[in-house]
Amino acid sequence: MNALEHVLEPITIKNMELRNRVVMPAMGTNLANDDNSVSEANLAYIRRRCQSGAGLYITEIVAVHPDGCASPNSLAVFDDRFIPGLKKMVDSVHKEGGKIAMQLHHVGREGFFQLKSGRAIAPSDVPSLIYGIKPREMTTADIAEVIQAFGDAALRAKDAGFDAVEVHGAHGYLLMQFLSALSNQRQDEYGGTMIKRARFVIEVLNEVRLRVGEAFPISLRISVNEAIKGGYTAEDMQAIVPEFVNAGADIIHASFGTHGSPAGITIPPVEYEPGFNIGLARKMKDVVNVPVIGVGRFTDPALADQAIARGDADLVAFGRQHLADPDFLSNAIKGRREKTIECIACNQGCIERLMFEGGRIRCAINPETGQELKYPIGPVKESLRVWVIGAGPGGLTAAYEAARLGHLVVLFEKEAQLGGQLRFAAKAPYKTAYKHWIDTLAAKVRDSGVEMRMNTYVTKDRLELGNPEYVILASGGEKILCNVEGSRCSMVCDAWQVLNGEVDVGDHVLIVGAGLVGMETADFICSKGSKNVTVVDKLPESPVSSMTSHGYMLHRRLRKAGCTLLFKTEVEQINEGSVTLNIAGRAQNISPLQHVIVAIGLTPKIELKEVLEAKGIQHAVIGDARQARRIIEATEEGARAAWNIVPQTG
Ligand SMILES: Cc1cc2nc3c(=O)[nH]c(=O)nc-3n(C[C@H](O)[C@H](O)[C@H](O)COP(=O)(O)OP(=O)(O)OC[C@H]3O[C@@H](n4cnc5c(N)ncnc54)[C@H](O)[C@@H]3O)c2cc1C
Ligand SMILES: Cc1cc2nc3c(=O)[nH]c(=O)nc-3n(C[C@H](O)[C@H](O)[C@H](O)COP(=O)(O)O)c2cc1C
């Protein structure tokens, strides 16, 4: 039996024929022009995504009203002037044999600029969950205007050649603000019971249907449950979703969560298993007879196939997998799934970059994403002898990219294993996906013809003798040692030794450093059963923000495990079995202790830079060797270094 038979089966929804059941769901990119029109970057991005061969592509949020725009660089359709650009987007998808739906959106009370300028509207004047600022309560005239705007927008989408529209009724934006009793406190016909709160969504659907005609498919994206304290449940949604179908929804896209849902579950972190929430799609299928799209951490088409075969969903959306590796479906079809780079749900380049850094879309493990216009195809005119020193994520990415472009690459790694710091990161709870990524990337590097020299320390002499034409120094960082009195005690070790299984850690443990390495080491030892774990840091709070999804989960696990976190705290002295701490100027002794684990960071390891400079060898220093940071900086700088290799002139 073909493991993909169900997911590859075509499906017809109204007048839209899909070649298979794989969907790319809406994902904001911030790639639009400053006037919210489609940019060349939008087109290049969608063209690359289309190579997945999915049946249906759904655009990112497209604003139906000037006051409904989520960000200055998101798309809009509130005026005819947007149609030509949107048409180009349609053509790009059709050229590749896919179908495209436009996601119609109004941000409601979650728009920063609208809140700042007093233009934000919502069912009630309950403050935004993201920004804590009050919107203005919509009048019935506002309601009528927005409903009309959805209808106008749907018609423009149809005129631009879109195959369908998706009304965004999920994730805490305007339509869901009406559905939720937490944000909708109206006393009129749009507030009150769930069915009354659903009235606005129903009227939007009615209007859209009226404008686009009977044959044109309309998808409704909903959050099946609100996943927040006091929010509506999947059972509440089961009661009203048939009304949405009666009002015109031909597809129910079963997402979940809202702003403020713990761990940002809408875009779930690595802690959640692939397909973890498909049961919510099933709950919708139980009460409606239109196709239902399931979503949530899908990376493997075979898993989607099983969900469809079980009857949990009719179609399955692959969101971030389209960012990490759009070739995932064609690889699966060709029986070479091992070539697919699977999304590690780190959210670094995608949602967290958009939300917290105001940046444009990227992917921590795919440097092409969001940079399609800059991505060199190769081959280069003149290939150079390139040495890459260090096989962490930065070095592996650099080596692959340089070889892909046609350079002659030698990759040196002093250890017997590839992956650098990520070998240790992958030992922390829930992070085996990181190892899988490194293994897949390493295989790609090997297949690309890179000569790999393991167990080979590049010394100054070796570098001088080898005389490469270009060097990418990806040597990472050196551990910073603890130099307080007593740090040579036998109970002192470092986080890397612990994660590597070299130390049998006892019950009473002190970890010095509450950065990611210290926190994940605490998580690791708590998961192994250590009961009395204290993490100290001289900073006022952990650099691991609980605003990020993984950070939230990590903080929560440590709290649940009874781990103590002490800030503004320095270790003054270590004795066998105890330490003296300085907690904001107050001395405190901690004992008994079986281990003190040091995780106070890394300093760039760049002893080879001197030789490179002295000998005038062209080079780039990337990743943690430049400054200890994250995966995304290592891969981004690694790729860029490879793309920028040019022969020396003169
Ligand atoms: C426990 C832990 C958890 C982490 N979790 C995350 C996370 O969730 N998200 C995130 O973004 N980041 C995380 N990090 C940080 C992340 O792993 C690093 O930012 C990233 O690995 C840096 O990549 P790099 O390629 O620059 O350097 P490295 O990964 O440090 O690789 C450098 C490589 O160079 C080799 N090398 C050094 N000198 C030489 C030489 N002279 N000759 C040959 N080889 C040499 C080293 O052996 C090493 O393999 C974590 C780190 C740890 C330790
Ligand atoms: C960067 C980014 C932007 C997103 N923007 C939207 C959006 O515009 N509209 C929407 O309905 N969902 C949006 N989502 C949610 C995704 O459509 C999807 O539901 C979510 O990522 C979970 O699917 P996945 O685990 O396959 O990535 C976004 C997700 C990401 C990562």
XYZ file of C-alpha atoms and ligand atoms in Angstrom:
734
model
C 0.000 0.000 0.000
C 1.261 3.488 -0.860
C 1.965 5.377 2.378
C 0.781 8.587 0.715
C -2.315 7.339 -1.093
C -4.792 9.352 0.996
C -2.850 12.587 1.159
C -2.185 12.519 -2.582
C -5.792 11.889 -3.518
C -7.265 14.886 -5.393
C -10.272 16.654 -3.918
C -12.813 19.012 -5.458
C -14.347 21.754 -3.333
C -17.003 23.750 -5.163
C -15.306 24.769 -8.433
C -11.770 24.258 -7.106
C -9.957 21.038 -7.949
C -6.961 20.335 -5.748
C -4.320 17.901 -6.949
C -3.753 16.615 -3.405
C -4.663 17.259 0.238
C -1.542 19.141 1.303
C -2.138 22.784 2.219
C 0.254 25.595 2.953
C -1.584 27.609 5.620
C -1.399 31.372 5.907
C 1.916 32.620 7.268
C 2.721 36.303 7.637
C 6.016 37.253 6.048
C 6.404 41.037 6.387
C 7.759 40.922 2.829
C 5.176 43.281 1.306
C 6.062 46.746 0.016
C 5.664 49.658 2.422
C 2.277 50.431 0.844
C 1.083 46.848 1.580
C 1.227 45.839 -2.075
C 2.806 42.612 -3.318
C 6.591 42.950 -3.586
C 9.114 41.085 -5.713
C 10.219 39.400 -2.463
C 6.642 38.160 -1.883
C 6.610 36.672 -5.375
C 10.006 35.010 -5.061
C 8.996 33.595 -1.668
C 5.717 32.137 -2.930
C 7.366 30.727 -6.081
C 9.804 28.759 -3.939
C 7.060 27.534 -1.585
C 5.071 26.353 -4.629
C 7.784 23.914 -5.495
C 6.403 21.756 -2.696
C 3.668 20.620 -5.060
C 0.945 21.122 -2.432
C -2.668 21.264 -3.534
C -3.598 24.575 -1.920
C -1.586 27.641 -0.922
C -3.164 30.174 1.367
C -1.701 33.670 1.362
C -0.637 35.360 4.532
C -3.186 37.642 6.197
C -4.464 40.216 3.695
C -6.127 43.280 5.240
C -9.664 43.972 4.090
C -9.741 47.452 5.647
C -7.047 50.127 6.173
C -7.639 49.935 9.935
C -7.351 46.162 9.867
C -3.721 45.933 8.732
C -1.547 43.904 11.114
C 1.798 45.438 10.200
C 3.273 48.005 7.793
C 4.655 45.249 5.570
C 1.714 42.866 5.477
C -0.509 42.550 2.414
C -3.759 44.386 1.826
C -6.760 44.205 -0.509
C -8.861 47.132 0.660
C -8.473 48.952 -2.664
C -8.469 48.008 -6.360
C -4.897 49.246 -6.634
C -3.725 46.032 -4.928
C -5.224 43.770 -7.591
C -2.368 43.800 -10.176
C 0.219 42.670 -7.609
C -2.080 40.040 -6.165
C -2.750 38.772 -9.692
C 0.985 38.174 -10.136
C 0.932 36.078 -6.982
C -1.924 34.014 -8.380
C -0.068 33.520 -11.662
C 3.050 32.300 -9.819
C 1.051 29.608 -8.051
C -0.962 28.576 -11.080
C 2.212 28.237 -13.140
C 3.351 25.520 -10.726
C 0.008 23.701 -10.862
C -1.189 24.791 -7.402
C -4.333 26.601 -6.302
C -4.350 29.697 -4.149
C -6.743 31.157 -1.587
C -6.523 34.657 -0.153
C -6.770 34.917 3.623
C -9.093 37.839 4.400
C -8.175 39.510 7.658
C -8.956 42.286 10.084
C -6.635 42.724 13.047
C -9.240 44.291 15.382
C -7.787 45.182 18.779
C -4.394 43.516 18.144
C -2.970 46.158 15.789
C -0.188 48.161 17.413
C -0.365 51.179 15.106
C -4.152 51.356 15.300
C -4.038 51.177 19.100
C -1.378 53.897 19.240
C -3.358 56.205 16.976
C -6.757 55.457 18.560
C -8.097 53.751 15.424
C -8.230 50.212 16.826
C -11.714 48.734 16.895
C -13.106 45.631 18.593
C -16.425 44.252 19.802
C -15.822 45.789 23.245
C -13.216 48.105 24.729
C -11.337 45.232 26.397
C -7.564 45.835 26.151
C -5.462 44.069 23.540
C -3.912 40.844 24.840
C -0.602 41.712 23.195
C -0.269 45.425 23.880
C -2.567 45.962 26.852
C -4.142 49.044 25.207
C -7.915 49.547 24.932
C -9.561 49.618 21.491
C -12.765 51.483 20.705
C -16.006 49.490 20.888
C -17.494 49.080 17.420
C -20.785 50.761 16.635
C -23.296 48.956 14.441
C -22.184 51.284 11.645
C -18.599 50.060 12.127
C -19.837 46.486 12.034
C -21.683 47.090 8.775
C -18.624 48.803 7.283
C -16.304 45.914 8.141
C -18.753 43.304 6.838
C -18.953 45.240 3.595
C -15.138 45.436 3.495
C -14.892 41.630 3.742
C -17.326 41.328 0.844
C -15.475 43.895 -1.297
C -12.176 42.168 -0.532
C -13.529 38.740 -1.480
C -14.719 40.100 -4.799
C -11.311 41.667 -5.467
C -9.703 38.317 -4.676
C -11.981 36.636 -7.180
C -11.238 39.338 -9.769
C -7.520 38.842 -9.214
C -7.915 35.168 -10.124
C -7.758 33.553 -6.689
C -9.293 30.089 -6.527
C -10.836 30.626 -3.095
C -10.875 32.921 -0.090
C -10.271 32.078 3.532
C -12.003 34.188 6.157
C -9.675 34.493 9.142
C -11.823 33.756 12.153
C -9.003 32.430 14.345
C -6.036 33.363 16.513
C -7.551 36.265 18.438
C -8.127 38.682 15.537
C -11.327 40.651 14.938
C -13.672 37.791 14.058
C -12.478 35.696 16.969
C -12.678 38.738 19.228
C -16.425 38.579 18.554
C -16.523 34.818 19.220
C -14.735 35.039 22.552
C -16.660 36.019 25.663
C -13.408 37.425 27.041
C -13.214 40.120 24.375
C -16.896 40.414 23.427
C -18.922 41.903 26.249
C -21.590 43.492 24.097
C -25.165 43.640 25.256
C -26.653 43.940 21.749
C -27.423 41.255 19.153
C -23.654 40.689 18.533
C -22.875 39.712 22.133
C -24.096 37.340 24.827
C -24.407 33.609 24.152
C -21.976 31.814 21.813
C -24.499 31.849 18.977
C -25.050 35.587 19.425
C -21.299 36.193 19.516
C -21.068 34.163 16.305
C -23.451 36.531 14.526
C -20.695 38.800 13.204
C -18.814 35.853 11.668
C -22.044 34.558 10.140
C -22.821 37.958 8.617
C -19.289 38.201 7.202
C -19.713 34.762 5.613
C -23.141 35.706 4.240
C -21.729 38.858 2.673
C -18.723 37.084 1.179
C -20.977 34.413 -0.292
C -23.290 37.028 -1.736
C -20.390 38.771 -3.450
C -18.466 35.779 -4.832
C -21.380 33.591 -5.906
C -22.320 30.023 -5.057
C -19.564 28.171 -6.925
C -16.597 30.003 -5.415
C -15.099 28.191 -2.395
C -14.918 29.893 0.988
C -12.766 28.512 3.778
C -13.272 29.630 7.355
C -10.279 29.445 9.648
C -11.282 29.056 13.259
C -9.556 28.390 16.530
C -11.447 25.278 17.564
C -10.672 26.056 21.173
C -9.429 29.279 22.646
C -6.777 27.576 24.778
C -6.848 30.296 27.397
C -8.356 30.478 30.881
C -12.084 31.227 30.606
C -12.012 30.907 26.814
C -14.452 28.914 24.719
C -13.935 25.169 24.285
C -14.003 22.749 21.352
C -17.465 21.680 22.515
C -18.651 25.307 22.363
C -17.312 25.477 18.832
C -18.991 22.200 17.875
C -22.302 23.818 18.719
C -21.884 26.745 16.335
C -19.703 25.507 13.500
C -22.676 24.034 11.559
C -24.076 27.588 11.492
C -20.895 28.747 9.789
C -21.353 26.058 7.164
C -24.972 27.144 6.657
C -23.714 30.704 6.222
C -21.369 29.758 3.405
C -18.203 28.067 4.698
C -17.177 25.297 2.298
C -14.050 24.377 4.271
C -13.396 24.491 8.012
C -9.730 25.108 8.773
C -9.334 23.792 12.308
C -6.602 25.763 14.043
C -6.424 26.576 17.750
C -5.454 29.133 20.344
C -5.325 32.875 20.637
C -2.902 35.587 21.678
C -1.830 34.779 25.183
C -2.503 31.044 24.909
C 0.225 29.439 27.007
C 3.391 28.724 25.013
C 1.885 30.404 21.947
C 0.230 27.109 21.128
C -1.106 28.453 17.833
C 2.446 28.120 16.549
C 3.573 25.316 18.821
C 7.158 24.831 20.032
C 9.211 21.657 19.785
C 7.634 20.312 22.972
C 4.528 19.393 20.959
C 4.579 16.216 18.881
C 3.896 16.376 15.128
C 0.154 16.278 14.524
C -0.563 16.655 18.269
C -3.817 18.548 17.828
C -5.424 16.687 14.947
C -8.153 15.571 17.375
C -9.568 19.093 17.161
C -10.076 18.720 13.412
C -11.799 15.433 14.149
C -14.181 17.225 16.500
C -15.145 19.540 13.664
C -15.565 16.664 11.225
C -17.941 15.053 13.702
C -20.391 17.946 13.324
C -20.031 19.224 9.738
C -20.149 17.624 6.308
C -17.695 19.935 4.526
C -13.943 19.258 4.219
C -11.882 20.024 7.321
C -8.201 21.036 7.322
C -6.084 19.806 10.257
C -2.893 21.583 11.313
C -0.143 21.574 13.935
C 3.525 20.568 13.711
C 3.128 18.336 10.642
C 6.459 17.645 8.962
C 5.918 14.219 7.415
C 3.338 13.656 4.660
C 2.997 10.019 5.789
C 1.665 11.209 9.146
C -0.831 13.438 7.335
C -1.818 10.447 5.246
C -2.614 8.477 8.387
C -4.695 11.350 9.790
C -6.734 11.484 6.595
C -7.048 7.683 6.465
C -8.393 7.684 10.048
C -10.940 10.310 9.067
C -9.537 12.946 11.429
C -9.206 15.512 8.631
C -9.732 15.786 4.868
C -6.686 17.967 4.220
C -3.587 18.719 6.282
C -1.704 21.994 6.531
C 2.083 22.111 6.713
C 3.082 25.585 7.868
C 6.633 25.974 9.088
C 7.687 22.858 7.169
C 7.160 24.948 4.038
C 9.748 27.370 5.449
C 12.265 24.770 6.605
C 12.204 22.744 3.399
C 9.592 23.210 0.691
C 10.814 20.030 -1.002
C 9.349 17.841 1.762
C 6.438 16.581 -0.326
C 8.357 15.857 -3.509
C 11.018 14.088 -1.427
C 8.327 11.944 0.198
C 6.744 11.151 -3.164
C 10.128 10.174 -4.608
C 10.812 7.917 -1.604
C 13.714 9.997 -0.320
C 12.286 11.460 2.828
C 15.657 11.266 4.538
C 16.684 14.260 2.402
C 14.041 16.511 3.953
C 15.179 19.077 6.488
C 12.426 18.862 9.088
C 11.209 21.951 10.907
C 12.542 22.026 14.470
C 9.743 24.349 15.661
C 12.267 26.803 17.118
C 10.240 29.809 15.824
C 13.449 31.855 15.709
C 13.371 32.964 12.084
C 9.625 32.950 11.613
C 7.080 34.054 14.160
C 9.450 35.281 16.861
C 11.417 37.318 14.349
C 8.208 38.872 13.054
C 6.678 39.486 16.473
C 9.638 40.454 18.623
C 12.165 41.829 16.149
C 9.799 43.371 13.574
C 11.843 41.533 10.950
C 10.948 39.835 7.696
C 10.446 36.112 7.489
C 13.447 33.809 7.664
C 14.090 30.277 8.842
C 16.821 29.354 11.311
C 17.597 26.163 9.414
C 16.965 27.280 5.835
C 18.920 30.384 4.846
C 17.100 30.626 1.516
C 13.732 31.396 3.152
C 12.778 35.053 2.880
C 15.974 35.723 0.934
C 14.963 34.077 -2.337
C 15.924 37.176 -4.320
C 19.446 37.134 -2.897
C 19.912 33.378 -2.994
C 22.620 32.620 -5.579
C 21.883 29.700 -7.881
C 25.458 29.049 -9.028
C 27.660 27.580 -10.240
C 30.342 30.212 -9.696
C 32.573 31.154 -12.633
C 35.737 30.380 -10.712
C 35.777 27.805 -7.959
C 38.132 28.402 -5.070
C 39.817 26.091 -2.556
C 37.709 26.830 0.501
C 38.408 25.643 4.015
C 35.627 25.640 6.560
C 36.924 25.285 10.100
C 34.381 23.832 12.506
C 31.372 21.628 11.781
C 28.716 23.170 14.013
C 25.522 24.471 12.404
C 27.374 27.500 11.022
C 30.228 25.524 9.472
C 27.962 22.818 8.057
C 25.708 25.430 6.438
C 28.699 27.322 5.042
C 30.279 24.126 3.667
C 27.041 23.023 2.005
C 26.363 26.414 0.446
C 29.953 26.822 -0.808
C 29.974 23.322 -2.339
C 26.516 23.846 -3.857
C 27.870 26.904 -5.634
C 30.774 24.902 -7.043
C 33.706 25.623 -4.732
C 36.155 22.920 -3.656
C 35.428 22.652 0.026
C 37.282 20.955 2.851
C 35.480 20.912 6.205
C 37.603 20.409 9.313
C 36.250 19.298 12.663
C 38.418 18.641 15.684
C 35.895 16.258 17.260
C 34.813 12.813 16.093
C 31.232 14.066 15.740
C 29.582 16.808 13.748
C 27.184 19.411 15.074
C 29.236 21.534 17.475
C 27.184 22.895 20.381
C 24.045 21.389 18.913
C 25.206 17.927 19.905
C 24.756 19.088 23.478
C 21.591 21.071 22.832
C 19.995 17.939 21.403
C 20.478 16.108 24.715
C 18.108 18.475 26.520
C 14.513 17.286 26.952
C 12.323 17.469 23.816
C 15.189 18.500 21.552
C 15.975 15.329 19.636
C 14.629 17.135 16.538
C 17.826 19.211 16.707
C 19.958 16.079 16.316
C 17.812 14.931 13.425
C 18.378 18.286 11.718
C 22.149 18.127 12.182
C 22.255 14.533 10.883
C 20.234 15.473 7.782
C 22.333 18.571 7.151
C 25.548 16.570 7.582
C 24.323 14.020 5.017
C 23.589 16.854 2.587
C 27.089 18.211 3.149
C 28.600 14.801 2.427
C 26.482 14.343 -0.700
C 27.493 17.759 -1.990
C 31.082 16.596 -2.406
C 32.636 18.357 0.594
C 35.786 16.639 1.804
C 35.235 16.036 5.503
C 38.183 15.785 7.832
C 37.010 14.688 11.229
C 39.218 14.526 14.342
C 41.345 17.197 12.728
C 42.318 20.249 14.710
C 43.288 23.098 12.424
C 46.336 24.669 13.973
C 48.146 27.801 12.867
C 50.810 25.599 11.213
C 48.283 23.503 9.344
C 46.595 26.640 8.094
C 49.865 28.161 6.903
C 50.880 24.953 5.151
C 47.472 24.351 3.556
C 47.291 27.859 2.197
C 43.599 27.763 1.177
C 42.226 30.532 -1.034
C 39.306 31.263 1.266
C 38.597 30.335 4.881
C 35.326 30.340 6.760
C 36.176 30.322 10.434
C 33.253 28.613 12.171
C 35.133 27.482 15.251
C 32.458 28.468 17.789
C 33.317 29.515 21.298
C 35.436 28.439 24.250
C 33.752 27.755 27.562
C 34.209 30.558 30.048
C 35.675 29.097 33.215
C 34.516 29.886 36.716
C 37.394 31.520 38.570
C 36.015 32.014 42.055
C 37.827 30.569 45.045
C 37.350 26.798 45.188
C 36.364 26.345 41.559
C 38.875 23.485 41.293
C 36.933 21.409 43.801
C 36.100 17.923 42.543
C 32.361 18.654 42.668
C 32.697 21.434 40.058
C 32.014 20.487 36.452
C 30.502 22.188 33.420
C 27.146 21.922 31.659
C 28.623 20.288 28.571
C 30.095 17.428 30.651
C 26.725 16.910 32.297
C 24.757 16.932 29.039
C 27.316 14.565 27.550
C 26.680 12.066 30.336
C 30.222 12.345 31.719
C 29.021 13.234 35.229
C 26.617 11.270 37.342
C 24.812 14.210 38.902
C 23.497 13.943 42.459
C 20.289 15.240 44.025
C 21.597 18.528 45.407
C 22.930 20.658 42.577
C 23.805 24.291 41.950
C 23.975 25.566 38.376
C 25.852 28.798 37.759
C 24.326 30.671 34.807
C 20.623 30.978 33.890
C 21.131 31.397 30.142
C 19.795 28.777 27.739
C 22.640 26.357 28.474
C 22.184 26.587 32.262
C 18.397 26.387 32.075
C 18.441 23.427 29.699
C 21.002 21.666 31.859
C 18.667 22.180 34.833
C 15.821 20.766 32.743
C 18.013 17.808 31.772
C 19.011 16.906 35.309
C 15.492 17.457 36.660
C 14.214 15.074 33.979
C 16.781 12.522 35.232
C 15.439 12.850 38.766
C 17.611 15.417 40.575
C 15.342 16.890 43.246
C 17.150 19.870 44.654
C 18.312 22.082 41.834
C 19.188 25.766 42.204
C 20.137 27.990 39.270
C 21.863 31.292 40.013
C 22.737 34.228 37.799
C 24.141 37.666 38.454
C 21.636 39.170 35.986
C 18.293 40.506 37.267
C 16.389 37.905 35.217
C 17.011 34.949 32.924
C 18.076 35.845 29.386
C 15.708 33.045 28.316
C 12.517 35.008 27.745
C 9.286 33.314 28.745
C 7.679 35.358 25.938
C 9.130 32.810 23.511
C 7.295 29.502 23.214
C 10.219 27.282 24.141
C 11.297 29.698 26.889
C 7.795 29.595 28.349
C 7.779 25.799 28.403
C 11.260 25.670 29.898
C 10.450 28.100 32.722
C 7.231 26.220 33.429
C 8.943 22.799 33.574
C 11.603 24.104 35.926
C 8.963 25.651 38.180
C 6.996 22.412 38.226
C 10.149 20.438 39.038
C 10.675 22.670 42.088
C 13.867 24.184 40.695
C 14.913 27.412 42.456
C 16.073 30.354 40.315
C 18.057 33.067 42.085
C 18.929 36.296 40.268
C 21.296 39.143 41.157
C 23.248 36.326 42.746
C 26.981 35.604 42.503
C 29.002 32.659 43.701
C 31.611 33.939 46.175
C 33.289 30.750 47.265
C 33.073 27.024 46.623
C 33.975 24.401 49.227
C 33.544 20.628 48.902
C 29.840 20.169 49.663
C 28.785 23.809 49.877
C 28.953 27.260 48.271
C 28.689 30.780 49.565
C 26.420 32.990 47.486
C 26.066 36.736 47.413
C 22.360 37.334 46.848
C 21.905 41.033 46.092
C 24.543 41.901 48.718
C 23.484 39.307 51.294
C 25.738 36.294 51.930
C 24.098 32.877 52.030
C 25.533 29.423 52.371
C 24.042 26.527 50.391
C 24.687 22.978 51.516
C 24.680 20.073 51.103
C 25.735 20.111 47.465
C 26.949 17.227 45.348
C 27.682 19.222 42.195
C 28.269 22.771 41.043
C 27.668 22.985 37.292
C 29.149 25.936 35.439
C 27.276 27.383 32.437
C 28.463 30.958 32.222
C 28.803 31.220 28.489
C 31.295 31.127 25.682
C 33.885 33.491 24.370
C 34.799 33.493 20.630
C 37.470 30.944 19.689
C 39.410 32.814 17.085
C 43.097 32.077 17.569
C 43.350 31.355 13.823
C 42.198 34.821 12.840
C 45.708 36.206 13.431
C 47.237 33.847 10.849
C 44.490 34.553 8.348
C 45.142 38.253 8.669
C 48.930 37.951 8.709
C 48.974 35.773 5.595
C 46.332 37.871 3.825
C 44.049 34.863 3.292
C 40.526 35.968 2.447
C 38.215 34.875 5.203
C 34.975 35.326 7.107
C 34.374 34.703 10.804
C 30.856 33.403 11.448
C 28.468 32.219 14.145
C 29.599 31.824 17.732
C 33.195 32.411 16.644
C 32.110 35.995 16.074
C 29.984 36.194 19.208
C 28.105 33.473 21.087
C 24.500 33.704 19.926
C 21.950 31.357 18.349
C 21.479 28.913 15.519
C 19.952 31.499 13.209
C 22.987 33.775 13.342
C 25.325 30.822 12.748
C 23.447 29.526 9.695
C 22.717 32.980 8.285
C 26.329 34.122 8.562
C 27.597 30.749 7.321
C 25.425 30.915 4.213
C 26.242 34.547 3.542
C 29.984 33.887 3.870
C 29.665 31.138 1.250
C 27.556 33.300 -1.067
C 30.074 36.143 -0.825
C 33.186 34.154 -1.764
C 34.832 35.938 -4.659
C 38.293 35.436 -6.132
C 40.868 37.942 -4.913
C 41.747 40.422 -7.614
C 45.199 41.823 -8.331
C 22.860 23.025 25.758
C 22.757 23.986 24.643
C 21.502 24.328 24.173
C 21.365 25.245 23.130
N 20.133 25.483 22.650
C 19.966 26.347 21.627
C 18.678 26.607 21.088
O 17.660 26.040 21.522
N 18.576 27.500 20.090
C 19.676 28.151 19.585
O 19.542 28.961 18.690
N 20.894 27.921 20.057
C 21.077 27.028 21.069
N 22.329 26.799 21.554
C 23.445 27.569 20.981
C 23.844 27.009 19.611
O 24.093 25.635 19.742
C 25.057 27.769 19.077
O 24.733 29.133 18.940
C 25.478 27.221 17.711
O 25.811 25.855 17.803
C 26.691 28.003 17.164
O 27.079 27.401 15.973
P 28.552 27.551 15.375
O 28.583 26.695 14.177
O 28.888 28.981 15.239
O 29.532 26.994 16.504
P 29.609 25.611 17.259
O 28.305 24.931 17.275
O 30.243 25.890 18.566
O 30.604 24.751 16.375
C 31.980 25.039 16.310
C 32.717 23.776 15.901
O 34.056 24.112 15.598
C 34.910 23.071 16.041
N 36.271 23.640 16.130
C 36.659 24.664 16.924
N 37.954 24.965 16.685
C 38.380 24.123 15.725
C 39.618 23.961 15.050
N 40.661 24.746 15.280
N 39.709 22.970 14.133
C 38.655 22.174 13.857
N 37.473 22.297 14.469
C 37.318 23.274 15.369
C 34.273 22.679 17.360
O 34.684 21.396 17.775
C 32.792 22.740 17.015
O 32.304 21.489 16.532
C 22.510 25.858 22.571
C 23.781 25.514 23.047
C 23.909 24.585 24.046
C 25.272 24.200 24.522
C 5.632 33.170 10.708
C 4.233 32.716 10.866
C 3.196 33.553 10.492
C 1.879 33.123 10.608
N 0.896 33.920 10.129
C -0.372 33.456 10.063
C -1.368 34.176 9.357
O -1.083 35.187 8.704
N -2.641 33.687 9.386
C -2.954 32.525 10.010
O -4.111 32.110 10.005
N -2.000 31.797 10.655
C -0.733 32.221 10.668
N 0.256 31.446 11.236
C -0.090 30.127 11.799
C 0.109 29.026 10.743
O -0.790 29.158 9.687
C -0.047 27.625 11.361
O -1.352 27.494 11.830
C 0.939 27.365 12.487
O 2.240 27.734 12.098
C 0.943 25.911 12.928
O 1.268 25.090 11.846
P 2.740 24.406 11.686
O 3.016 23.723 12.975
O 2.585 23.484 10.533
O 3.700 25.519 11.425
C 1.578 31.852 11.149
C 2.625 31.022 11.529
C 3.937 31.431 11.383
C 5.055 30.504 11.747
